Amino acid sequence: MKIKAMIFDLDGTLLDTLQDIADSLNPALVAMGLKPHHVNEFLNFVGDGVFELVKRAVPKDYRDDWTVGKLVEGFRDNYKTFWSNRTVIYPGVSELLKELHARGIRTCVLSNKPDDFTCEMVNHYFHDHPFDFVMGHKKDFPAKPDPDSTLHILETLGVTKDQAAYIGDMHVDIETGINAGILPVGVSWGFQSAEKLREMGAKVIVDHPQELLELV
């Protein structure tokens, strides 16, 4: 059956957000007397939400609840200022979304980024695209790769599992698709290699957004 709904990850899939993430966490680390990281190191930190981002960025001795909480607070305060400084839409994404809409394909965003930032960024960068559902990490839903949020989206849209695909650039995205029982699709332009995505079980790997049209 052809795909009728595509659920997209945000960071590393629709948007290149890495520099703004680094520029938001590094000052928080320095303020706590900790070492900042080169932007490329953040490729090893992102994907599983802000708390995991912070934990991976600090030495093991600094992963207590109080320190992590303060750093998360600092990151969020900084990100409110920096989230749109250097973040850009990946080439070909806007054209893909326009074509999917023209073909009547349902499009959604599901991210482990906090819900408030997710919604604000989607509204800012994709204000001309009518997504059918946008959701970041909320307290009442477990983070990806738990399938609950994905299944909630499918139920809301009235789409069956065999009609849906989850598209992302990280291991957690592939796991999310597998756990939800929908087609897991990896993109090679994001934060993790195509080889890693294949190892995790991606059924399809695309090198350019337009290739996703082959699924519909």
mmCIF file of C-alpha atoms in Angstrom:
data_model
loop_
_atom_site.group_PDB
_atom_site.id
_atom_site.type_symbol
_atom_site.label_atom_id
_atom_site.label_comp_id
_atom_site.label_asym_id
_atom_site.label_seq_id
_atom_site.Cartn_x
_atom_site.Cartn_y
_atom_site.Cartn_z
ATOM 1 C CA MET A 1 0.000 0.000 0.000
ATOM 2 C CA LYS A 2 1.225 3.499 -0.797
ATOM 3 C CA ILE A 3 2.148 5.819 2.064
ATOM 4 C CA LYS A 4 -0.606 8.299 2.941
ATOM 5 C CA ALA A 5 1.012 9.954 5.977
ATOM 6 C CA MET A 6 4.600 10.956 6.697
ATOM 7 C CA ILE A 7 5.713 11.738 10.236
ATOM 8 C CA PHE A 8 8.956 13.720 10.269
ATOM 9 C CA ASP A 9 11.573 14.216 12.912
ATOM 10 C CA LEU A 10 12.575 17.894 13.191
ATOM 11 C CA ASP A 11 16.258 18.344 14.116
ATOM 12 C CA GLY A 12 18.562 16.865 11.504
ATOM 13 C CA THR A 13 15.661 15.938 9.226
ATOM 14 C CA LEU A 14 13.720 19.085 8.364
ATOM 15 C CA LEU A 15 16.032 21.619 10.025
ATOM 16 C CA ASP A 16 19.785 21.847 10.574
ATOM 17 C CA THR A 17 19.733 23.032 14.187
ATOM 18 C CA LEU A 18 23.092 21.806 15.460
ATOM 19 C CA GLN A 19 24.941 25.122 15.711
ATOM 20 C CA ASP A 20 22.156 26.840 17.639
ATOM 21 C CA ILE A 21 21.945 23.880 20.029
ATOM 22 C CA ALA A 22 25.686 24.110 20.651
ATOM 23 C CA ASP A 23 25.530 27.868 21.070
ATOM 24 C CA SER A 24 22.794 27.450 23.680
ATOM 25 C CA LEU A 25 24.317 24.682 25.789
ATOM 26 C CA ASN A 26 27.965 25.768 25.729
ATOM 27 C CA PRO A 27 27.396 29.030 27.669
ATOM 28 C CA ALA A 28 25.403 27.081 30.257
ATOM 29 C CA LEU A 29 28.296 24.640 30.635
ATOM 30 C CA VAL A 30 30.833 27.442 31.017
ATOM 31 C CA ALA A 31 28.643 29.168 33.614
ATOM 32 C CA MET A 32 28.808 25.965 35.672
ATOM 33 C CA GLY A 33 32.596 25.745 35.314
ATOM 34 C CA LEU A 34 32.415 22.944 32.740
ATOM 35 C CA LYS A 35 34.143 22.552 29.401
ATOM 36 C CA PRO A 36 32.296 23.655 26.239
ATOM 37 C CA HIS A 37 32.261 21.422 23.166
ATOM 38 C CA HIS A 38 32.982 21.872 19.479
ATOM 39 C CA VAL A 39 29.778 21.872 17.452
ATOM 40 C CA ASN A 40 30.637 18.539 15.812
ATOM 41 C CA GLU A 41 30.726 16.862 19.223
ATOM 42 C CA PHE A 42 27.034 17.614 19.563
ATOM 43 C CA LEU A 43 26.355 14.978 16.927
ATOM 44 C CA ASN A 44 26.992 12.491 19.734
ATOM 45 C CA PHE A 45 24.695 14.283 22.192
ATOM 46 C CA VAL A 46 21.459 15.000 20.312
ATOM 47 C CA GLY A 47 18.457 12.828 19.512
ATOM 48 C CA ASP A 48 16.947 11.765 22.821
ATOM 49 C CA GLY A 49 15.683 15.022 24.285
ATOM 50 C CA VAL A 50 17.179 17.875 26.268
ATOM 51 C CA PHE A 51 17.921 15.940 29.465
ATOM 52 C CA GLU A 52 19.905 13.308 27.587
ATOM 53 C CA LEU A 53 21.617 16.071 25.612
ATOM 54 C CA VAL A 54 22.871 17.601 28.842
ATOM 55 C CA LYS A 55 23.866 14.292 30.420
ATOM 56 C CA ARG A 56 25.955 13.332 27.414
ATOM 57 C CA ALA A 57 27.670 16.715 27.368
ATOM 58 C CA VAL A 58 28.965 16.572 30.964
ATOM 59 C CA PRO A 59 31.370 14.258 32.809
ATOM 60 C CA LYS A 60 29.780 11.373 34.706
ATOM 61 C CA ASP A 61 30.455 13.075 38.044
ATOM 62 C CA TYR A 62 28.163 15.945 37.014
ATOM 63 C CA ARG A 63 25.106 13.935 36.023
ATOM 64 C CA ASP A 64 23.271 14.361 39.312
ATOM 65 C CA ASP A 65 19.721 15.687 39.167
ATOM 66 C CA TRP A 66 20.579 19.160 40.488
ATOM 67 C CA THR A 67 23.402 19.836 38.024
ATOM 68 C CA VAL A 68 21.513 18.431 35.051
ATOM 69 C CA GLY A 69 18.440 20.436 36.037
ATOM 70 C CA LYS A 70 20.412 23.691 36.231
ATOM 71 C CA LEU A 71 22.025 23.032 32.865
ATOM 72 C CA VAL A 72 18.676 22.204 31.261
ATOM 73 C CA GLU A 73 17.323 25.472 32.655
ATOM 74 C CA GLY A 74 20.317 27.360 31.300
ATOM 75 C CA PHE A 75 20.020 25.697 27.915
ATOM 76 C CA ARG A 76 16.330 26.528 27.634
ATOM 77 C CA ASP A 77 16.939 30.169 28.593
ATOM 78 C CA ASN A 78 19.664 30.484 25.975
ATOM 79 C CA TYR A 79 17.747 28.593 23.303
ATOM 80 C CA LYS A 80 14.895 31.080 23.550
ATOM 81 C CA THR A 81 17.372 33.605 22.144
ATOM 82 C CA PHE A 82 19.496 31.461 19.827
ATOM 83 C CA TRP A 83 17.105 28.942 18.226
ATOM 84 C CA SER A 84 16.756 30.906 14.974
ATOM 85 C CA ASN A 85 20.253 32.398 14.709
ATOM 86 C CA ARG A 86 21.823 29.818 12.408
ATOM 87 C CA THR A 87 19.188 27.142 11.990
ATOM 88 C CA VAL A 88 18.214 26.556 8.356
ATOM 89 C CA ILE A 89 15.826 24.369 6.387
ATOM 90 C CA TYR A 90 17.640 21.569 4.584
ATOM 91 C CA PRO A 91 17.749 21.995 0.780
ATOM 92 C CA GLY A 92 14.773 20.423 -0.938
ATOM 93 C CA VAL A 93 12.607 20.108 2.170
ATOM 94 C CA SER A 94 10.258 23.024 1.395
ATOM 95 C CA GLU A 95 9.739 21.765 -2.153
ATOM 96 C CA LEU A 96 9.021 18.267 -0.838
ATOM 97 C CA LEU A 97 6.425 19.494 1.628
ATOM 98 C CA LYS A 98 4.705 21.558 -1.067
ATOM 99 C CA GLU A 99 4.484 18.533 -3.358
ATOM 100 C CA LEU A 100 3.241 16.231 -0.581
ATOM 101 C CA HIS A 101 0.476 18.716 0.211
ATOM 102 C CA ALA A 102 -0.460 18.930 -3.470
ATOM 103 C CA ARG A 103 -0.787 15.142 -3.574
ATOM 104 C CA GLY A 104 -2.944 15.023 -0.450
ATOM 105 C CA ILE A 105 -0.348 13.291 1.725
ATOM 106 C CA ARG A 106 -0.775 13.949 5.456
ATOM 107 C CA THR A 107 2.363 15.448 7.018
ATOM 108 C CA CYS A 108 3.291 15.609 10.691
ATOM 109 C CA VAL A 109 6.215 16.524 12.917
ATOM 110 C CA LEU A 110 7.150 14.462 15.972
ATOM 111 C CA SER A 111 10.258 15.515 17.879
ATOM 112 C CA ASN A 112 11.990 14.846 21.180
ATOM 113 C CA LYS A 113 12.624 18.579 21.372
ATOM 114 C CA PRO A 114 10.363 20.180 24.013
ATOM 115 C CA ASP A 115 6.893 20.778 22.623
ATOM 116 C CA ASP A 116 6.957 24.559 23.000
ATOM 117 C CA PHE A 117 10.160 24.916 20.989
ATOM 118 C CA THR A 118 8.971 22.368 18.419
ATOM 119 C CA CYS A 119 5.731 24.214 17.730
ATOM 120 C CA GLU A 120 7.396 27.630 17.667
ATOM 121 C CA MET A 121 10.071 26.497 15.227
ATOM 122 C CA VAL A 122 7.643 24.743 12.900
ATOM 123 C CA ASN A 123 5.429 27.844 12.850
ATOM 124 C CA HIS A 124 8.460 30.024 12.106
ATOM 125 C CA TYR A 125 10.213 27.978 9.430
ATOM 126 C CA PHE A 126 7.193 26.297 7.838
ATOM 127 C CA HIS A 127 4.497 28.928 8.272
ATOM 128 C CA ASP A 128 3.385 28.361 4.681
ATOM 129 C CA HIS A 129 2.959 24.593 5.054
ATOM 130 C CA PRO A 130 -0.182 23.233 6.757
ATOM 131 C CA PHE A 131 1.125 20.308 8.815
ATOM 132 C CA ASP A 132 -1.661 18.006 9.973
ATOM 133 C CA PHE A 133 -0.071 17.413 13.389
ATOM 134 C CA VAL A 134 2.911 18.894 15.236
ATOM 135 C CA MET A 135 4.148 17.521 18.540
ATOM 136 C CA GLY A 136 7.283 17.795 20.616
ATOM 137 C CA HIS A 137 8.102 16.040 23.844
ATOM 138 C CA LYS A 138 5.318 16.428 26.414
ATOM 139 C CA LYS A 139 5.142 15.213 29.990
ATOM 140 C CA ASP A 140 2.069 13.103 29.271
ATOM 141 C CA PHE A 141 3.820 11.114 26.517
ATOM 142 C CA PRO A 142 7.074 9.154 26.801
ATOM 143 C CA ALA A 143 9.913 10.329 24.568
ATOM 144 C CA LYS A 144 10.822 8.547 21.358
ATOM 145 C CA PRO A 145 11.520 5.733 20.656
ATOM 146 C CA ASP A 146 8.449 4.854 22.712
ATOM 147 C CA PRO A 147 5.675 4.445 20.103
ATOM 148 C CA ASP A 148 2.814 6.016 22.078
ATOM 149 C CA SER A 149 3.094 9.484 20.529
ATOM 150 C CA THR A 150 3.364 8.049 17.012
ATOM 151 C CA LEU A 151 0.329 5.827 17.560
ATOM 152 C CA HIS A 152 -1.570 8.814 18.977
ATOM 153 C CA ILE A 153 -0.884 10.729 15.766
ATOM 154 C CA LEU A 154 -2.056 7.841 13.578
ATOM 155 C CA GLU A 155 -5.239 7.462 15.611
ATOM 156 C CA THR A 156 -5.918 11.200 15.429
ATOM 157 C CA LEU A 157 -5.456 11.234 11.648
ATOM 158 C CA GLY A 158 -7.325 7.990 11.086
ATOM 159 C CA VAL A 159 -4.338 6.466 9.293
ATOM 160 C CA THR A 160 -3.408 2.791 9.552
ATOM 161 C CA LYS A 161 0.117 1.605 10.290
ATOM 162 C CA ASP A 162 0.681 0.270 6.787
ATOM 163 C CA GLN A 163 -0.149 3.696 5.367
ATOM 164 C CA ALA A 164 2.426 5.616 7.432
ATOM 165 C CA ALA A 165 6.169 6.228 7.531
ATOM 166 C CA TYR A 166 8.425 7.788 10.143
ATOM 167 C CA ILE A 167 11.267 9.786 8.585
ATOM 168 C CA GLY A 168 14.346 10.736 10.595
ATOM 169 C CA ASP A 169 18.105 11.031 10.751
ATOM 170 C CA MET A 170 18.924 9.293 14.047
ATOM 171 C CA HIS A 171 18.830 5.814 15.553
ATOM 172 C CA VAL A 172 15.979 6.904 17.810
ATOM 173 C CA ASP A 173 13.866 7.761 14.761
ATOM 174 C CA ILE A 174 14.376 4.369 13.172
ATOM 175 C CA GLU A 175 13.561 2.688 16.494
ATOM 176 C CA THR A 176 10.414 4.811 16.754
ATOM 177 C CA GLY A 177 9.179 3.659 13.373
ATOM 178 C CA ILE A 178 9.942 0.034 14.167
ATOM 179 C CA ASN A 179 8.316 0.191 17.599
ATOM 180 C CA ALA A 180 5.188 1.787 16.150
ATOM 181 C CA GLY A 181 4.970 -0.782 13.372
ATOM 182 C CA ILE A 182 5.270 1.748 10.548
ATOM 183 C CA LEU A 183 7.837 2.139 7.773
ATOM 184 C CA PRO A 184 11.154 3.436 9.216
ATOM 185 C CA VAL A 185 12.897 5.747 6.741
ATOM 186 C CA GLY A 186 16.351 7.217 7.258
ATOM 187 C CA VAL A 187 17.719 10.415 5.723
ATOM 188 C CA SER A 188 21.432 10.615 4.968
ATOM 189 C CA TRP A 189 21.791 14.413 5.245
ATOM 190 C CA GLY A 190 21.244 14.666 9.003
ATOM 191 C CA PHE A 191 23.171 14.020 12.207
ATOM 192 C CA GLN A 192 23.891 10.293 11.781
ATOM 193 C CA SER A 193 25.388 8.217 8.984
ATOM 194 C CA ALA A 194 23.356 6.172 6.537
ATOM 195 C CA GLU A 195 25.340 3.098 7.612
ATOM 196 C CA LYS A 196 24.231 3.536 11.215
ATOM 197 C CA LEU A 197 20.621 3.980 10.145
ATOM 198 C CA ARG A 198 20.763 0.771 8.115
ATOM 199 C CA GLU A 199 22.245 -1.060 11.083
ATOM 200 C CA MET A 200 19.339 0.142 13.209
ATOM 201 C CA GLY A 201 16.813 -1.287 10.758
ATOM 202 C CA ALA A 202 15.875 1.509 8.349
ATOM 203 C CA LYS A 203 13.928 -0.056 5.489
ATOM 204 C CA VAL A 204 14.595 2.892 3.185
ATOM 205 C CA ILE A 205 17.461 5.414 3.064
ATOM 206 C CA VAL A 206 17.059 8.615 1.043
ATOM 207 C CA ASP A 207 19.809 11.016 0.036
ATOM 208 C CA HIS A 208 17.534 13.875 -1.032
ATOM 209 C CA PRO A 209 14.049 14.910 0.117
ATOM 210 C CA GLN A 210 12.546 14.440 -3.364
ATOM 211 C CA GLU A 211 13.282 10.711 -3.143
ATOM 212 C CA LEU A 212 10.552 10.429 -0.514
ATOM 213 C CA LEU A 213 7.991 11.035 -3.250
ATOM 214 C CA GLU A 214 8.706 7.509 -4.488
ATOM 215 C CA LEU A 215 6.919 6.211 -1.390
ATOM 216 C CA VAL A 216 3.634 7.863 -2.328
#
